[in-house]
């Protein structure tokens, strides 16, 4: 009678990258053949040094590591990888005869532990569980990215359209034009420490603070999740700096629920010497970079910084 093969044993995962670290040659080659049938992108290392290098270069999604009591270097490798990415999925294999204390110790560094000799059913159940977790986290990221955190602001494409029109008008006339680029300091740490709901609160609150401070003719746009652009028609650089400083103060003194204080960094530039749209945005980016390099929570004017 033919044996029914569990469905998860026949799955293939073309979008998942796997790193296998196994010192014993026979086991390494056997697992490689098994994994290669299911994963398009598979990296193999024979020791922890190779494993670290491959992880740093390719950032695989799942790490499969053989670990025994006399291979502490493998544990140190996993610790280092966890420091680089605490969300990476780690599957550890270890011998049945390793003592309970050692197995209990390595549990803290793994998502799954498979005892040797490896039972393929358990092994692929662990892989499927790790894949499910990766896919779930990717779905959450997509949903978070789709949420409108920026009420009353326009996206990067629309902002560029306004910018092109204002540059044309400035070239034809004599009035000034300035741009502010601002970025929330350490926004990813806010998400990591307090969750995406807290991140949403920060984004919507800062967007509201900006809208209340700027004039009706000013344009607020947003780029990546943690960055904003301000287009300021008929505004000289010094006046734009004043606006940026007032925003820095208002945001820095606002008390965010359950988070405390949040700061922003700013880069300011003025349309001068027939700059193009690209040059104008690059100058604002350079000035913002200077603010971040010099400690964040500050305003930098491009022409004064360079």
Coordinates of C-alpha atoms in Angstrom, one line a residue:
X1 CA 0.0 0.0 0.0
X2 CA 1.4 3.3 -1.0
X3 CA 2.2 5.8 1.7
X4 CA 0.4 9.2 1.6
X5 CA 3.1 11.9 1.5
X6 CA 2.2 14.9 3.7
X7 CA 1.5 17.9 1.5
X8 CA 4.2 20.1 3.1
X9 CA 6.9 17.6 2.0
X10 CA 6.2 18.5 -1.6
X11 CA 6.0 22.3 -1.3
X12 CA 8.5 24.5 -3.0
X13 CA 9.6 27.9 -1.9
X14 CA 11.1 29.9 -4.7
X15 CA 11.1 33.2 -2.8
X16 CA 12.7 32.0 0.4
X17 CA 16.5 32.0 0.9
X18 CA 18.1 29.4 3.1
X19 CA 21.5 29.1 4.7
X20 CA 22.6 25.6 5.8
X21 CA 25.6 25.3 8.2
X22 CA 26.8 21.8 8.7
X23 CA 30.4 20.6 9.5
X24 CA 29.9 16.9 8.8
X25 CA 30.3 16.3 5.1
X26 CA 27.9 13.4 4.7
X27 CA 25.0 15.2 6.6
X28 CA 25.7 18.4 4.7
X29 CA 25.5 16.8 1.3
X30 CA 22.3 14.8 2.3
X31 CA 20.5 17.9 3.6
X32 CA 21.7 19.9 0.6
X33 CA 20.0 17.4 -1.8
X34 CA 16.8 17.5 0.2
X35 CA 16.6 21.2 0.5
X36 CA 17.6 21.9 -3.1
X37 CA 14.4 20.2 -4.2
X38 CA 12.4 22.9 -2.4
X39 CA 14.4 26.1 -2.3
X40 CA 15.7 27.9 -5.3
X41 CA 18.2 29.9 -3.3
X42 CA 20.3 27.8 -1.0
X43 CA 23.7 28.7 0.6
X44 CA 25.9 26.1 2.3
X45 CA 28.7 26.6 4.8
X46 CA 30.9 24.0 6.5
X47 CA 31.7 26.1 9.5
X48 CA 30.6 29.2 11.5
X49 CA 33.1 31.6 9.8
X50 CA 31.7 30.7 6.4
X51 CA 28.2 30.9 7.8
X52 CA 28.6 34.5 9.0
X53 CA 30.1 35.6 5.7
X54 CA 27.3 34.1 3.7
X55 CA 24.6 35.6 6.0
X56 CA 26.2 39.1 5.8
X57 CA 26.4 38.9 2.0
X58 CA 23.0 37.3 1.2
X59 CA 20.7 37.9 4.2
X60 CA 18.9 34.5 4.0
X61 CA 15.4 34.1 5.5
X62 CA 16.0 30.8 7.2
X63 CA 19.2 29.5 9.0
X64 CA 19.6 25.8 9.5
X65 CA 22.5 25.0 11.8
X66 CA 23.8 21.8 13.2
X67 CA 24.9 22.3 16.8
X68 CA 26.5 20.0 19.4
X69 CA 28.1 20.6 22.8
X70 CA 31.6 20.8 21.3
X71 CA 30.6 23.4 18.7
X72 CA 30.2 26.6 20.7
X73 CA 31.4 28.6 17.7
X74 CA 28.1 27.7 16.0
X75 CA 26.2 29.1 18.9
X76 CA 28.2 32.3 18.7
X77 CA 27.4 32.5 15.0
X78 CA 23.7 32.3 15.7
X79 CA 24.0 34.9 18.4
X80 CA 25.7 37.3 16.0
X81 CA 23.1 36.7 13.3
X82 CA 20.4 37.3 15.9
X83 CA 22.0 40.6 16.7
X84 CA 21.9 41.6 13.0
X85 CA 18.3 40.4 12.5
X86 CA 16.3 39.2 15.5
X87 CA 13.5 38.1 13.1
X88 CA 15.5 35.6 11.1
X89 CA 14.1 32.1 11.4
X90 CA 16.6 29.6 13.0
X91 CA 16.3 25.8 12.9
X92 CA 18.8 24.0 15.0
X93 CA 19.7 20.3 14.6
X94 CA 21.4 18.5 17.4
X95 CA 22.2 14.9 18.6
X96 CA 19.9 12.9 20.8
X97 CA 22.8 12.3 23.2
X98 CA 23.4 16.0 23.9
X99 CA 22.3 16.6 27.5
X100 CA 19.0 18.3 28.5
X101 CA 20.8 21.4 29.8
X102 CA 22.5 22.0 26.5
X103 CA 19.3 21.6 24.5
X104 CA 17.4 23.9 27.0
X105 CA 20.2 26.5 26.5
X106 CA 20.0 26.6 22.7
X107 CA 16.2 26.8 22.7
X108 CA 16.6 30.5 23.4
X109 CA 18.4 31.0 20.1
X110 CA 16.1 28.9 17.8
X111 CA 12.6 28.8 16.5
X112 CA 12.8 25.1 16.1
X113 CA 15.1 22.2 17.4
X114 CA 15.3 18.9 15.5
X115 CA 17.0 16.0 17.1
X116 CA 19.3 13.7 15.1
X117 CA 18.9 11.4 13.4
X118 CA 16.5 13.8 11.6
X119 CA 12.9 12.8 11.2
X120 CA 12.0 14.4 7.8
X121 CA 8.4 14.9 8.8
X122 CA 9.4 17.0 11.8
X123 CA 12.1 18.7 9.8
X124 CA 9.7 19.9 7.1
X125 CA 7.0 20.8 9.6
X126 CA 9.6 23.1 11.2
X127 CA 10.5 24.6 7.7
X128 CA 6.8 25.1 6.9
X129 CA 6.2 26.8 10.2
X130 CA 9.2 29.1 9.5
X131 CA 7.9 29.9 6.0
X132 CA 4.5 30.6 7.3
X133 CA 5.9 33.1 9.8
X134 CA 8.0 34.8 7.1
X135 CA 5.0 35.1 4.8
X136 CA 2.8 36.4 7.6
X137 CA 5.4 39.1 8.5
X138 CA 5.6 40.1 4.8
X139 CA 1.8 40.4 4.6
X140 CA 1.8 42.6 7.6
X141 CA 4.5 44.8 6.1
X142 CA 2.5 45.2 2.9
X143 CA -0.7 46.1 4.8
X144 CA 1.2 48.6 7.0
X145 CA 2.7 50.2 3.9
X146 CA -0.7 50.5 2.4
X147 CA -2.2 52.5 5.3
X148 CA -2.5 56.2 4.8
X149 CA -0.5 57.6 7.7
X150 CA -0.3 61.1 6.0
X151 CA -3.7 62.9 6.2
X152 CA -3.8 66.1 4.1
X153 CA -0.5 65.4 2.4
X154 CA 0.4 64.3 -1.2
X155 CA 2.7 61.5 -2.3
X156 CA 6.1 61.9 -3.9
X157 CA 4.9 61.8 -7.5
X158 CA 2.3 64.5 -6.9
X159 CA 4.8 66.6 -4.9
X160 CA 7.3 66.4 -7.8
X161 CA 4.6 67.8 -10.2
X162 CA 4.0 70.7 -7.9
X163 CA 7.7 71.3 -7.6
X164 CA 8.2 71.4 -11.4
X165 CA 5.5 74.0 -11.7
X166 CA 6.9 76.1 -8.9
X167 CA 10.4 75.9 -10.3
X168 CA 9.0 77.1 -13.7
X169 CA 7.2 80.0 -12.0
X170 CA 10.3 81.0 -10.0
X171 CA 12.4 81.0 -13.2
X172 CA 9.9 83.4 -14.8
X173 CA 9.5 85.7 -11.8
X174 CA 11.6 87.1 -9.1
X175 CA 10.1 85.6 -5.9
X176 CA 12.1 83.0 -3.9
X177 CA 11.4 79.3 -3.5
X178 CA 12.6 77.0 -0.7
X179 CA 12.3 73.3 0.2
X180 CA 12.5 71.5 3.6
X181 CA 13.1 67.8 3.8
X182 CA 12.5 66.3 7.2
X183 CA 12.9 62.8 8.7
X184 CA 11.7 61.3 11.9
X185 CA 14.7 60.3 14.0
X186 CA 15.0 56.6 14.7
X187 CA 11.5 55.8 13.5
X188 CA 12.2 52.1 13.0
X189 CA 13.2 51.9 16.7
X190 CA 9.8 53.4 17.6
X191 CA 8.1 50.6 15.6
X192 CA 10.3 47.9 17.1
X193 CA 9.9 49.1 20.7
X194 CA 6.2 50.2 20.7
X195 CA 4.6 48.6 17.7
X196 CA 3.0 49.7 14.5
X197 CA 0.1 51.4 16.2
X198 CA 2.5 53.7 18.0
X199 CA 4.2 54.3 14.7
X200 CA 0.9 55.3 13.1
X201 CA 0.2 57.7 16.0
X202 CA 3.6 59.4 15.5
X203 CA 3.1 59.8 11.7
X204 CA -0.5 61.1 11.9
X205 CA 0.4 63.5 14.7
X206 CA 3.5 64.9 13.0
X207 CA 1.5 65.3 9.8
X208 CA -1.1 67.3 11.7
X209 CA 1.4 69.4 13.5
X210 CA 3.0 70.3 10.1
X211 CA -0.4 71.2 8.6
X212 CA -1.2 73.5 11.5
X213 CA 2.1 75.3 11.3
X214 CA 2.5 75.9 7.5
X215 CA 0.6 78.4 5.3
X216 CA -2.3 77.5 3.0
X217 CA -0.1 78.0 -0.1
X218 CA 2.7 75.7 1.2
X219 CA 2.7 72.1 0.0
X220 CA 3.2 69.1 2.3
X221 CA 4.4 65.8 0.6
X222 CA 5.6 62.5 1.9
X223 CA 8.2 60.0 0.6
X224 CA 9.2 56.9 2.6
X225 CA 7.3 56.2 5.7
X226 CA 9.5 58.4 7.9
X227 CA 10.1 61.4 5.7
X228 CA 8.2 64.6 4.7
X229 CA 8.8 67.3 2.1
X230 CA 7.7 70.9 2.4
X231 CA 7.5 73.1 -0.7
X232 CA 7.5 76.8 0.3
X233 CA 6.7 79.3 -2.5
X234 CA 7.8 82.9 -2.0
X235 CA 10.0 81.9 0.9
X236 CA 13.7 82.7 1.3
X237 CA 16.1 80.3 2.9
X238 CA 16.3 82.1 6.2
X239 CA 12.5 82.1 6.5
X240 CA 12.4 78.4 5.6
X241 CA 15.0 77.7 8.4
X242 CA 12.7 79.6 10.8
X243 CA 9.8 77.4 9.8
X244 CA 11.9 74.2 10.2
X245 CA 13.1 75.3 13.6
X246 CA 9.5 76.0 14.7
X247 CA 8.5 72.5 13.5
X248 CA 11.5 71.0 15.3
X249 CA 10.4 72.7 18.5
X250 CA 6.7 71.8 18.2
X251 CA 7.4 68.1 17.4
X252 CA 10.2 67.8 20.0
X253 CA 8.0 69.2 22.8
X254 CA 4.9 67.2 22.0
X255 CA 4.0 64.4 24.4
X256 CA 3.2 61.3 22.4
X257 CA 1.0 58.8 24.3
X258 CA 3.0 55.8 25.7
X259 CA 6.1 56.9 23.7
X260 CA 7.3 60.1 25.2
X261 CA 9.4 62.5 23.1
X262 CA 10.0 62.2 19.3
X263 CA 12.4 64.3 17.3
X264 CA 13.0 65.1 13.7
X265 CA 16.0 66.2 11.6
X266 CA 15.7 68.8 8.8
X267 CA 17.5 69.8 5.6
X268 CA 16.7 73.2 4.0
X269 CA 17.6 74.6 0.6
X270 CA 16.6 77.6 -1.6
X271 CA 16.1 77.7 -5.4
X272 CA 19.2 79.7 -6.5
X273 CA 21.4 79.9 -9.7
X274 CA 18.9 78.2 -12.0
X275 CA 18.9 74.9 -10.1
X276 CA 17.0 72.0 -11.6
X277 CA 14.3 70.1 -9.6
X278 CA 16.7 67.2 -9.1
X279 CA 19.5 69.5 -7.8
X280 CA 17.1 71.2 -5.4
X281 CA 16.0 67.9 -3.9
X282 CA 19.6 66.6 -3.8
X283 CA 20.6 69.8 -1.9
X284 CA 17.8 69.3 0.6
X285 CA 18.9 65.6 1.0
X286 CA 22.6 66.7 1.6
X287 CA 21.5 69.2 4.2
X288 CA 19.3 66.6 6.0
X289 CA 22.3 64.2 6.0
X290 CA 24.4 66.8 7.7
X291 CA 21.7 67.2 10.4
X292 CA 21.7 63.5 11.0
X293 CA 25.5 63.2 11.0
X294 CA 25.8 66.0 13.5
X295 CA 23.5 64.4 16.1
X296 CA 20.0 64.7 14.7
X297 CA 17.2 66.8 16.0
X298 CA 18.6 69.8 14.2
X299 CA 18.1 72.0 11.1
X300 CA 20.8 72.5 8.5
X301 CA 20.7 75.0 5.6
X302 CA 22.5 73.7 2.5
X303 CA 24.4 76.8 1.4
X304 CA 25.7 77.3 5.0
X305 CA 26.8 73.7 5.4
X306 CA 28.8 73.5 2.2

